[in-house]
Tab-separated table of C-alpha atoms in Angstrom:
chain	number	residue	atom	x	y	z
O	964	MET	CA	17.914	-16.451	-36.236
O	965	ARG	CA	17.407	-14.079	-33.308
O	966	ARG	CA	16.801	-17.018	-30.981
O	967	ARG	CA	20.194	-18.471	-31.916
O	968	TYR	CA	21.944	-15.205	-31.144
O	969	ILE	CA	20.190	-14.974	-27.801
O	970	MET	CA	21.110	-18.559	-26.963
O	971	LEU	CA	24.699	-17.796	-27.978
O	972	ASP	CA	24.680	-14.710	-25.743
O	973	PHE	CA	23.191	-16.737	-22.896
O	974	GLY	CA	25.801	-19.496	-23.275
O	975	PHE	CA	28.675	-17.017	-23.589
O	976	SER	CA	27.594	-15.116	-20.462
O	977	ALA	CA	26.997	-18.309	-18.480
O	978	PHE	CA	30.415	-19.645	-19.523
O	979	TRP	CA	32.187	-16.481	-18.334
O	980	THR	CA	30.184	-16.469	-15.103
O	981	PHE	CA	31.339	-20.020	-14.426
O	982	LEU	CA	34.920	-19.219	-15.465
O	983	TYR	CA	35.169	-16.236	-13.124
O	984	PHE	CA	33.634	-18.278	-10.298
O	985	VAL	CA	36.243	-21.010	-10.796
O	986	GLY	CA	38.970	-18.368	-11.002
O	987	PHE	CA	37.776	-16.742	-7.795
O	988	CYS	CA	37.684	-20.076	-5.961
O	989	TYR	CA	41.139	-21.017	-7.263
O	990	LEU	CA	42.709	-17.665	-6.338
O	991	THR	CA	41.239	-17.640	-2.827
O	992	SER	CA	42.317	-21.241	-2.288
O	993	GLN	CA	45.874	-20.521	-3.395
O	994	TRP	CA	45.991	-17.331	-1.359
O	995	SER	CA	44.909	-19.162	1.805
O	996	LYS	CA	47.607	-21.817	1.265
O	997	SER	CA	50.426	-19.376	0.559
O	998	GLU	CA	52.718	-17.766	3.058
O	999	THR	CA	52.903	-14.017	3.391
O	1000	PRO	CA	56.043	-12.798	1.597
O	1001	GLU	CA	58.410	-10.477	3.431
O	1002	GLY	CA	57.932	-6.931	2.220
O	1003	GLY	CA	55.608	-8.203	-0.460
O	1004	SER	CA	52.840	-5.655	-0.158
O	1005	VAL	CA	52.871	-5.152	-3.936
O	1006	ILE	CA	52.354	-8.879	-4.496
O	1007	THR	CA	49.654	-9.061	-1.827
O	1008	ASN	CA	47.862	-5.988	-3.196
O	1009	GLY	CA	47.937	-7.389	-6.727
O	1010	LEU	CA	46.545	-10.710	-5.549
O	1011	GLN	CA	43.803	-9.018	-3.559
O	1012	ALA	CA	42.917	-6.888	-6.591
O	1013	ALA	CA	42.699	-10.002	-8.799
O	1014	ILE	CA	40.458	-11.735	-6.257
O	1015	ALA	CA	38.219	-8.662	-5.946
O	1016	PHE	CA	38.032	-8.290	-9.727
O	1017	SER	CA	37.056	-11.923	-10.206
O	1018	PHE	CA	34.502	-11.672	-7.377
O	1019	PHE	CA	32.740	-8.631	-8.859
O	1020	SER	CA	32.985	-10.058	-12.371
O	1021	ILE	CA	30.911	-13.038	-11.227
O	1022	PHE	CA	27.999	-10.694	-10.519
O	1023	SER	CA	28.507	-8.708	-13.705
O	1024	TRP	CA	28.465	-11.794	-15.910
O	1025	ALA	CA	25.603	-13.306	-13.894
O	1026	GLY	CA	23.615	-10.140	-14.615
O	1027	CYS	CA	24.389	-10.477	-18.333
O	1028	THR	CA	23.273	-14.094	-18.156
O	1029	TRP	CA	20.039	-13.105	-16.437
O	1030	PHE	CA	19.237	-10.467	-19.072
O	1031	ALA	CA	19.989	-12.944	-21.864
O	1032	TYR	CA	17.606	-15.397	-20.193
O	1033	GLN	CA	14.935	-12.702	-20.000
O	1034	ARG	CA	15.356	-11.978	-23.726
O	1035	TYR	CA	15.084	-15.713	-24.400
O	1036	LYS	CA	11.845	-15.889	-22.437
O	1037	LEU	CA	10.471	-12.876	-24.309
O	1038	GLY	CA	10.704	-14.821	-27.534
O	1039	VAL	CA	10.861	-13.773	-31.125
O	1040	GLY	CA	7.319	-12.471	-31.630
O	1041	ASP	CA	7.664	-9.303	-29.527
O	1042	THR	CA	10.990	-8.212	-30.981
O	1043	PHE	CA	9.806	-5.297	-33.067
O	1044	ALA	CA	6.323	-4.899	-31.624
O	1045	PRO	CA	5.181	-1.456	-30.532
O	1046	ILE	CA	5.293	-0.676	-26.840
O	1047	GLU	CA	1.496	-0.812	-26.551
O	1048	THR	CA	1.352	-4.496	-27.531
O	1049	GLN	CA	4.217	-5.813	-25.427
O	1050	GLY	CA	3.148	-7.773	-22.397
O	1051	THR	CA	-0.313	-8.657	-23.677
O	1052	ALA	CA	-1.491	-12.236	-23.714
O	1053	PRO	CA	-1.020	-14.115	-26.999
O	1054	GLY	CA	-4.036	-13.603	-29.230
O	1055	ALA	CA	-5.336	-10.678	-27.181
O	1056	ALA	CA	-6.192	-7.424	-28.905
O	1057	PRO	CA	-3.442	-4.825	-28.593
O	1058	TRP	CA	-4.001	-1.699	-26.564
O	1059	THR	CA	-6.449	0.609	-28.274
O	1060	GLN	CA	-8.137	3.827	-27.337
O	1061	THR	CA	-11.817	4.233	-27.989
O	1062	PRO	CA	-12.762	7.646	-29.363
O	1063	THR	CA	-14.848	9.960	-27.224
O	1064	GLN	CA	-17.983	11.799	-28.264
O	1065	ASP	CA	-15.969	14.396	-30.194
O	1066	GLY	CA	-14.213	11.602	-32.146
O	1067	ASN	CA	-10.755	12.355	-30.752
O	1068	PRO	CA	-9.045	9.115	-29.576
O	1069	TYR	CA	-6.609	11.050	-27.383
O	1070	ASN	CA	-9.347	12.419	-25.136
O	1071	ALA	CA	-10.550	8.950	-24.177
O	1072	GLY	CA	-10.815	8.298	-20.454
O	1073	GLY	CA	-8.350	9.441	-17.871
O	1074	TYR	CA	-8.390	12.948	-16.475
O	1075	PRO	CA	-10.684	15.656	-17.800
O	1076	SER	CA	-8.958	18.121	-20.062
O	1077	TYR	CA	-8.197	21.620	-18.849
O	1078	THR	CA	-10.102	24.030	-21.047
O	1079	GLY	CA	-7.781	26.971	-20.444
O	1080	ALA	CA	-4.647	24.981	-21.177
O	1081	TYR	CA	-3.768	26.899	-24.328
O	1082	ASN	CA	-4.364	30.577	-24.642
O	1083	ALA	CA	-2.246	32.413	-27.208
O	1084	GLU	CA	-2.576	35.673	-25.267
O	1085	SER	CA	-1.214	34.147	-22.069
O	1086	TYR	CA	2.255	33.649	-23.562
O	1087	GLN	CA	4.854	36.361	-23.535
O	1088	GLN	CA	7.615	36.975	-26.027
O	1089	PRO	CA	10.907	35.209	-25.534
O	1090	PRO	CA	13.468	37.322	-23.656
O	1091	PHE	CA	15.867	37.835	-26.566
O	1092	ALA	CA	13.390	38.273	-29.403
O	1093	ASN	CA	14.138	40.772	-32.137
O	1094	ASN	CA	12.322	43.955	-31.125
O	1095	GLY	CA	13.109	45.862	-34.282
O	1096	GLY	CA	16.324	47.324	-32.944
O	1097	THR	CA	15.050	48.932	-29.754
O	1098	THR	CA	15.585	47.927	-26.181
O	1099	GLY	CA	13.854	49.898	-23.497
O	1100	GLY	CA	13.382	52.880	-25.801
O	1101	VAL	CA	17.073	53.018	-26.798
O	1102	SER	CA	17.810	52.110	-30.393
O	1103	TYR	CA	20.892	50.193	-31.338
O	1104	GLN	CA	22.426	48.751	-34.440
O	1105	GLN	CA	22.907	45.024	-34.621
O	1106	ALA	CA	26.373	43.773	-35.475
O	1107	THR	CA	26.776	42.244	-38.899
O	1108	TYR	CA	29.097	39.341	-39.311
């Protein structure tokens, strides 16, 4: 079912890409054949805006078509797969970590761990922590709401 939706998205995007390309070609052709109207800057500006819009829409819809094609190439099998298994060859084992000597799979390979990374004494209290009603030796009463 997903493949049909992707093909529908691909066809829809390709159709609009083609339609905007035809519209751009038609508008530029008609603009080159027309005469410049006297005092018609509003007409000329509107025509130029329509041509610019159709020109940039070609690239927008072509991008949508490209992404739909990429989703089509991805296929159905990797739709809800975890990130670790995407991009592996079909039939290959998914990404796994082998446990280290201490049995922790998250310490496998890579950089050596920093032994002093966590020290409870190295942290200080947050700046606005409740100090029991004193600040710098001066007591105060908290407002009640």
